[in-house]
Amino acid sequence: MDNDDNFIDLMARAKSGDSAAIRVFLSRFEWEVQMMVRARLPKKLRIRFDSMDFAQAVWQSFFSDLRDKSPDFENVQHLRAFLRGVVRNKVQEQHRRLTRTEKCDLGREERLYIRRGDRDVPRVFVSPEPSPSQTVQADDRLVQLTAGRGPGEVAVIRLRHQGLTIDEIAARSGFNERTVRRFIEAARARMETQK
């Protein structure tokens, strides 16, 4: 295939859909495309993808455009340069997608297992949300803190329980900041005595 006439003939047959020519073409260039991918693939992507994933994407693009959109290749070197460009674009596109968006950011990934001595131990993941039992305990504590209190004080304590600031509670409840602080301090003192 080093002969330019043989290459041009093979390309013409492959463009016309000759399956034998396509098989010869693939057997000749498949390994080269895979090596091009391996040379371009960043370490961060190697843990997630095999070079064959990208090689297949390159061939899919190449053969889907072969009849209508692909250029007329003058020789093998021209084809190799074209394939290198397709490989570069496929790898860069995937790399951008996985490193520039927060959803797919590879830097946020953590291994599921941690190496401890001579064995791998599963990583323990703690949810930032409270557990169901912690939620029930907090609700019980809120009931205890608001028992026997007036509706205004109960409203202030509930808003504080929801995480609002003193300024926000004052704006919502209609009480001034000093009164809001007094209600919260009284609730905190009751909680300390109940421990």
PDB file of C-alpha atoms in Angstrom:
ATOM      1  CA  MET A   1       0.000   0.000   0.000  1.00  0.00           C
ATOM      2  CA  ASP A   2       2.995   2.304   0.053  1.00  0.00           C
ATOM      3  CA  ASN A   3       2.346   2.887  -3.634  1.00  0.00           C
ATOM      4  CA  ASP A   4       0.151   5.998  -4.067  1.00  0.00           C
ATOM      5  CA  ASP A   5      -1.801   4.390  -6.936  1.00  0.00           C
ATOM      6  CA  ASN A   6      -2.760   1.405  -4.747  1.00  0.00           C
ATOM      7  CA  PHE A   7      -3.773   3.739  -1.936  1.00  0.00           C
ATOM      8  CA  ILE A   8      -5.936   5.927  -4.210  1.00  0.00           C
ATOM      9  CA  ASP A   9      -7.592   2.802  -5.665  1.00  0.00           C
ATOM     10  CA  LEU A  10      -8.278   1.411  -2.177  1.00  0.00           C
ATOM     11  CA  MET A  11      -9.774   4.745  -1.048  1.00  0.00           C
ATOM     12  CA  ALA A  12     -12.019   4.907  -4.106  1.00  0.00           C
ATOM     13  CA  ARG A  13     -13.280   1.352  -3.460  1.00  0.00           C
ATOM     14  CA  ALA A  14     -13.832   2.101   0.246  1.00  0.00           C
ATOM     15  CA  LYS A  15     -15.765   5.280  -0.622  1.00  0.00           C
ATOM     16  CA  SER A  16     -17.998   3.297  -2.947  1.00  0.00           C
ATOM     17  CA  GLY A  17     -18.851   0.961  -0.042  1.00  0.00           C
ATOM     18  CA  ASP A  18     -16.733  -2.078  -1.018  1.00  0.00           C
ATOM     19  CA  SER A  19     -16.624  -4.091   2.249  1.00  0.00           C
ATOM     20  CA  ALA A  20     -13.435  -5.931   1.243  1.00  0.00           C
ATOM     21  CA  ALA A  21     -11.656  -2.591   0.697  1.00  0.00           C
ATOM     22  CA  ILE A  22     -12.931  -1.307   4.043  1.00  0.00           C
ATOM     23  CA  ARG A  23     -11.579  -4.431   5.798  1.00  0.00           C
ATOM     24  CA  VAL A  24      -8.178  -3.978   4.133  1.00  0.00           C
ATOM     25  CA  PHE A  25      -8.220  -0.311   5.018  1.00  0.00           C
ATOM     26  CA  LEU A  26      -9.013  -1.051   8.676  1.00  0.00           C
ATOM     27  CA  SER A  27      -6.422  -3.810   8.952  1.00  0.00           C
ATOM     28  CA  ARG A  28      -3.826  -1.380   7.622  1.00  0.00           C
ATOM     29  CA  PHE A  29      -4.669   1.689   9.735  1.00  0.00           C
ATOM     30  CA  GLU A  30      -6.511   0.461  12.846  1.00  0.00           C
ATOM     31  CA  TRP A  31      -3.359  -0.112  14.885  1.00  0.00           C
ATOM     32  CA  GLU A  32      -1.945   3.289  13.865  1.00  0.00           C
ATOM     33  CA  VAL A  33      -5.098   5.091  14.999  1.00  0.00           C
ATOM     34  CA  GLN A  34      -4.981   3.280  18.316  1.00  0.00           C
ATOM     35  CA  MET A  35      -1.361   4.367  18.803  1.00  0.00           C
ATOM     36  CA  MET A  36      -2.317   7.958  17.923  1.00  0.00           C
ATOM     37  CA  VAL A  37      -5.018   7.830  20.608  1.00  0.00           C
ATOM     38  CA  ARG A  38      -2.649   6.388  23.224  1.00  0.00           C
ATOM     39  CA  ALA A  39      -0.137   9.130  22.521  1.00  0.00           C
ATOM     40  CA  ARG A  40      -2.787  11.842  22.981  1.00  0.00           C
ATOM     41  CA  LEU A  41      -4.843  10.397  25.862  1.00  0.00           C
ATOM     42  CA  PRO A  42      -4.215  12.309  29.144  1.00  0.00           C
ATOM     43  CA  LYS A  43      -3.685  10.295  32.336  1.00  0.00           C
ATOM     44  CA  LYS A  44      -6.950  11.572  33.798  1.00  0.00           C
ATOM     45  CA  LEU A  45      -8.896  10.013  30.932  1.00  0.00           C
ATOM     46  CA  ARG A  46      -6.987   6.704  30.935  1.00  0.00           C
ATOM     47  CA  ILE A  47      -8.642   5.640  34.182  1.00  0.00           C
ATOM     48  CA  ARG A  48     -12.045   6.069  32.567  1.00  0.00           C
ATOM     49  CA  PHE A  49     -11.526   5.123  28.919  1.00  0.00           C
ATOM     50  CA  ASP A  50      -9.631   2.562  26.920  1.00  0.00           C
ATOM     51  CA  SER A  51      -7.836   3.737  23.790  1.00  0.00           C
ATOM     52  CA  MET A  52     -10.159   1.499  21.758  1.00  0.00           C
ATOM     53  CA  ASP A  53     -13.137   3.646  22.858  1.00  0.00           C
ATOM     54  CA  PHE A  54     -11.631   6.640  21.099  1.00  0.00           C
ATOM     55  CA  ALA A  55     -10.354   4.610  18.135  1.00  0.00           C
ATOM     56  CA  GLN A  56     -13.883   3.344  17.504  1.00  0.00           C
ATOM     57  CA  ALA A  57     -15.264   6.898  17.714  1.00  0.00           C
ATOM     58  CA  VAL A  58     -12.638   8.022  15.201  1.00  0.00           C
ATOM     59  CA  TRP A  59     -13.542   5.229  12.782  1.00  0.00           C
ATOM     60  CA  GLN A  60     -17.249   5.886  13.233  1.00  0.00           C
ATOM     61  CA  SER A  61     -16.768   9.536  12.276  1.00  0.00           C
ATOM     62  CA  PHE A  62     -14.419   8.664   9.450  1.00  0.00           C
ATOM     63  CA  PHE A  63     -16.665   6.061   7.811  1.00  0.00           C
ATOM     64  CA  SER A  64     -19.904   7.989   8.325  1.00  0.00           C
ATOM     65  CA  ASP A  65     -18.357  10.935   6.444  1.00  0.00           C
ATOM     66  CA  LEU A  66     -16.385   8.838   3.946  1.00  0.00           C
ATOM     67  CA  ARG A  67     -18.821   9.007   1.030  1.00  0.00           C
ATOM     68  CA  ASP A  68     -20.017  12.584   1.232  1.00  0.00           C
ATOM     69  CA  LYS A  69     -17.777  14.746   3.380  1.00  0.00           C
ATOM     70  CA  SER A  70     -14.280  13.295   3.492  1.00  0.00           C
ATOM     71  CA  PRO A  71     -11.589  14.971   1.420  1.00  0.00           C
ATOM     72  CA  ASP A  72      -9.897  13.213  -1.463  1.00  0.00           C
ATOM     73  CA  PHE A  73      -6.682  12.001   0.109  1.00  0.00           C
ATOM     74  CA  GLU A  74      -3.635  12.441  -2.091  1.00  0.00           C
ATOM     75  CA  ASN A  75      -1.521   9.823  -0.334  1.00  0.00           C
ATOM     76  CA  VAL A  76      -1.049   7.836   2.902  1.00  0.00           C
ATOM     77  CA  GLN A  77       0.635  10.766   4.655  1.00  0.00           C
ATOM     78  CA  HIS A  78      -2.346  13.006   3.911  1.00  0.00           C
ATOM     79  CA  LEU A  79      -4.701  10.367   5.385  1.00  0.00           C
ATOM     80  CA  ARG A  80      -2.516   9.954   8.493  1.00  0.00           C
ATOM     81  CA  ALA A  81      -2.519  13.726   9.079  1.00  0.00           C
ATOM     82  CA  PHE A  82      -6.303  13.763   8.731  1.00  0.00           C
ATOM     83  CA  LEU A  83      -6.714  10.855  11.173  1.00  0.00           C
ATOM     84  CA  ARG A  84      -4.351  12.562  13.662  1.00  0.00           C
ATOM     85  CA  GLY A  85      -6.616  15.611  13.544  1.00  0.00           C
ATOM     86  CA  VAL A  86      -9.746  13.527  14.154  1.00  0.00           C
ATOM     87  CA  VAL A  87      -8.025  11.769  17.087  1.00  0.00           C
ATOM     88  CA  ARG A  88      -6.933  15.101  18.558  1.00  0.00           C
ATOM     89  CA  ASN A  89     -10.462  16.520  18.285  1.00  0.00           C
ATOM     90  CA  LYS A  90     -12.131  13.447  19.837  1.00  0.00           C
ATOM     91  CA  VAL A  91      -9.741  13.344  22.791  1.00  0.00           C
ATOM     92  CA  GLN A  92      -9.874  17.107  23.404  1.00  0.00           C
ATOM     93  CA  GLU A  93     -13.659  17.149  23.209  1.00  0.00           C
ATOM     94  CA  GLN A  94     -13.948  14.404  25.844  1.00  0.00           C
ATOM     95  CA  HIS A  95     -11.262  15.996  28.019  1.00  0.00           C
ATOM     96  CA  ARG A  96     -13.045  19.365  27.933  1.00  0.00           C
ATOM     97  CA  ARG A  97     -16.358  17.733  28.786  1.00  0.00           C
ATOM     98  CA  LEU A  98     -14.901  15.909  31.777  1.00  0.00           C
ATOM     99  CA  THR A  99     -12.717  18.669  33.211  1.00  0.00           C
ATOM    100  CA  ARG A 100     -14.510  21.915  32.514  1.00  0.00           C
ATOM    101  CA  THR A 101     -17.951  21.094  33.880  1.00  0.00           C
ATOM    102  CA  GLU A 102     -18.578  20.719  37.592  1.00  0.00           C
ATOM    103  CA  LYS A 103     -20.882  17.748  37.031  1.00  0.00           C
ATOM    104  CA  CYS A 104     -18.205  15.645  35.353  1.00  0.00           C
ATOM    105  CA  ASP A 105     -15.105  17.158  36.968  1.00  0.00           C
ATOM    106  CA  LEU A 106     -12.512  14.384  37.227  1.00  0.00           C
ATOM    107  CA  GLY A 107     -10.758  16.273  40.017  1.00  0.00           C
ATOM    108  CA  ARG A 108     -13.734  15.655  42.299  1.00  0.00           C
ATOM    109  CA  GLU A 109     -13.564  11.897  41.898  1.00  0.00           C
ATOM    110  CA  GLU A 110     -12.288   9.786  44.766  1.00  0.00           C
ATOM    111  CA  ARG A 111     -11.272   6.156  44.767  1.00  0.00           C
ATOM    112  CA  LEU A 112     -13.792   3.738  46.283  1.00  0.00           C
ATOM    113  CA  TYR A 113     -11.029   1.844  48.056  1.00  0.00           C
ATOM    114  CA  ILE A 114      -8.115   3.170  50.121  1.00  0.00           C
ATOM    115  CA  ARG A 115      -4.838   1.271  50.406  1.00  0.00           C
ATOM    116  CA  ARG A 116      -4.105   0.404  54.057  1.00  0.00           C
ATOM    117  CA  GLY A 117      -1.000  -1.666  54.491  1.00  0.00           C
ATOM    118  CA  ASP A 118      -1.245  -4.660  52.188  1.00  0.00           C
ATOM    119  CA  ARG A 119      -4.983  -4.504  51.470  1.00  0.00           C
ATOM    120  CA  ASP A 120      -7.641  -2.239  50.000  1.00  0.00           C
ATOM    121  CA  VAL A 121     -10.277  -0.991  52.427  1.00  0.00           C
ATOM    122  CA  PRO A 122     -13.602   0.491  51.265  1.00  0.00           C
ATOM    123  CA  ARG A 123     -13.826   4.241  51.747  1.00  0.00           C
ATOM    124  CA  VAL A 124     -16.514   5.413  54.178  1.00  0.00           C
ATOM    125  CA  PHE A 125     -18.672   8.136  52.719  1.00  0.00           C
ATOM    126  CA  VAL A 126     -20.538  10.406  55.101  1.00  0.00           C
ATOM    127  CA  SER A 127     -23.569  12.248  53.834  1.00  0.00           C
ATOM    128  CA  PRO A 128     -23.692  15.988  54.509  1.00  0.00           C
ATOM    129  CA  GLU A 129     -27.381  15.527  55.318  1.00  0.00           C
ATOM    130  CA  PRO A 130     -28.448  14.460  58.807  1.00  0.00           C
ATOM    131  CA  SER A 131     -29.391  10.838  59.277  1.00  0.00           C
ATOM    132  CA  PRO A 132     -33.066   9.958  59.826  1.00  0.00           C
ATOM    133  CA  SER A 133     -32.451   9.419  63.552  1.00  0.00           C
ATOM    134  CA  GLN A 134     -30.676  12.796  63.820  1.00  0.00           C
ATOM    135  CA  THR A 135     -33.653  14.457  62.124  1.00  0.00           C
ATOM    136  CA  VAL A 136     -36.097  12.826  64.568  1.00  0.00           C
ATOM    137  CA  GLN A 137     -33.934  13.851  67.533  1.00  0.00           C
ATOM    138  CA  ALA A 138     -33.768  17.452  66.285  1.00  0.00           C
ATOM    139  CA  ASP A 139     -37.552  17.526  65.817  1.00  0.00           C
ATOM    140  CA  ASP A 140     -38.076  16.140  69.350  1.00  0.00           C
ATOM    141  CA  ARG A 141     -35.704  18.773  70.749  1.00  0.00           C
ATOM    142  CA  LEU A 142     -37.613  21.496  68.869  1.00  0.00           C
ATOM    143  CA  VAL A 143     -40.897  20.296  70.397  1.00  0.00           C
ATOM    144  CA  GLN A 144     -39.315  20.415  73.871  1.00  0.00           C
ATOM    145  CA  LEU A 145     -37.935  23.926  73.302  1.00  0.00           C
ATOM    146  CA  THR A 146     -41.246  25.333  72.062  1.00  0.00           C
ATOM    147  CA  ALA A 147     -43.537  23.609  74.601  1.00  0.00           C
ATOM    148  CA  GLY A 148     -45.489  26.169  76.619  1.00  0.00           C
ATOM    149  CA  ARG A 149     -44.103  29.166  74.706  1.00  0.00           C
ATOM    150  CA  GLY A 150     -46.090  31.910  73.023  1.00  0.00           C
ATOM    151  CA  PRO A 151     -46.719  31.854  69.251  1.00  0.00           C
ATOM    152  CA  GLY A 152     -44.176  34.636  68.577  1.00  0.00           C
ATOM    153  CA  GLU A 153     -41.396  32.891  70.466  1.00  0.00           C
ATOM    154  CA  VAL A 154     -42.262  29.560  68.790  1.00  0.00           C
ATOM    155  CA  ALA A 155     -42.093  31.242  65.372  1.00  0.00           C
ATOM    156  CA  VAL A 156     -38.637  32.702  66.164  1.00  0.00           C
ATOM    157  CA  ILE A 157     -37.292  29.359  67.408  1.00  0.00           C
ATOM    158  CA  ARG A 158     -38.631  27.514  64.333  1.00  0.00           C
ATOM    159  CA  LEU A 159     -37.071  30.063  61.965  1.00  0.00           C
ATOM    160  CA  ARG A 160     -33.735  29.739  63.780  1.00  0.00           C
ATOM    161  CA  HIS A 161     -34.042  25.943  63.529  1.00  0.00           C
ATOM    162  CA  GLN A 162     -34.424  26.376  59.740  1.00  0.00           C
ATOM    163  CA  GLY A 163     -31.070  28.182  59.692  1.00  0.00           C
ATOM    164  CA  LEU A 164     -32.131  31.790  59.243  1.00  0.00           C
ATOM    165  CA  THR A 165     -29.957  34.592  60.614  1.00  0.00           C
ATOM    166  CA  ILE A 166     -31.104  36.989  63.335  1.00  0.00           C
ATOM    167  CA  ASP A 167     -31.658  39.748  60.753  1.00  0.00           C
ATOM    168  CA  GLU A 168     -33.740  37.450  58.557  1.00  0.00           C
ATOM    169  CA  ILE A 169     -35.804  36.257  61.539  1.00  0.00           C
ATOM    170  CA  ALA A 170     -36.426  39.843  62.623  1.00  0.00           C
ATOM    171  CA  ALA A 171     -37.562  40.788  59.118  1.00  0.00           C
ATOM    172  CA  ARG A 172     -39.923  37.805  58.860  1.00  0.00           C
ATOM    173  CA  SER A 173     -41.327  37.818  62.371  1.00  0.00           C
ATOM    174  CA  GLY A 174     -41.743  41.559  62.863  1.00  0.00           C
ATOM    175  CA  PHE A 175     -39.788  41.506  66.142  1.00  0.00           C
ATOM    176  CA  ASN A 176     -36.770  43.712  66.590  1.00  0.00           C
ATOM    177  CA  GLU A 177     -33.321  42.091  66.671  1.00  0.00           C
ATOM    178  CA  ARG A 178     -32.984  42.466  70.458  1.00  0.00           C
ATOM    179  CA  THR A 179     -36.210  40.512  71.042  1.00  0.00           C
ATOM    180  CA  VAL A 180     -35.162  37.811  68.564  1.00  0.00           C
ATOM    181  CA  ARG A 181     -31.816  37.432  70.366  1.00  0.00           C
ATOM    182  CA  ARG A 182     -33.577  37.260  73.752  1.00  0.00           C
ATOM    183  CA  PHE A 183     -35.902  34.447  72.514  1.00  0.00           C
ATOM    184  CA  ILE A 184     -32.957  32.504  71.067  1.00  0.00           C
ATOM    185  CA  GLU A 185     -30.814  32.943  74.202  1.00  0.00           C
ATOM    186  CA  ALA A 186     -33.714  31.814  76.417  1.00  0.00           C
ATOM    187  CA  ALA A 187     -34.192  28.716  74.232  1.00  0.00           C
ATOM    188  CA  ARG A 188     -30.448  28.005  74.377  1.00  0.00           C
ATOM    189  CA  ALA A 189     -30.462  28.295  78.180  1.00  0.00           C
ATOM    190  CA  ARG A 190     -33.427  25.885  78.406  1.00  0.00           C
ATOM    191  CA  MET A 191     -31.578  23.440  76.187  1.00  0.00           C
ATOM    192  CA  GLU A 192     -28.488  23.608  78.439  1.00  0.00           C
ATOM    193  CA  THR A 193     -30.533  22.875  81.569  1.00  0.00           C
ATOM    194  CA  GLN A 194     -32.286  19.914  79.888  1.00  0.00           C
ATOM    195  CA  LYS A 195     -29.030  18.137  78.978  1.00  0.00           C
TER     196      LYS A 195
END
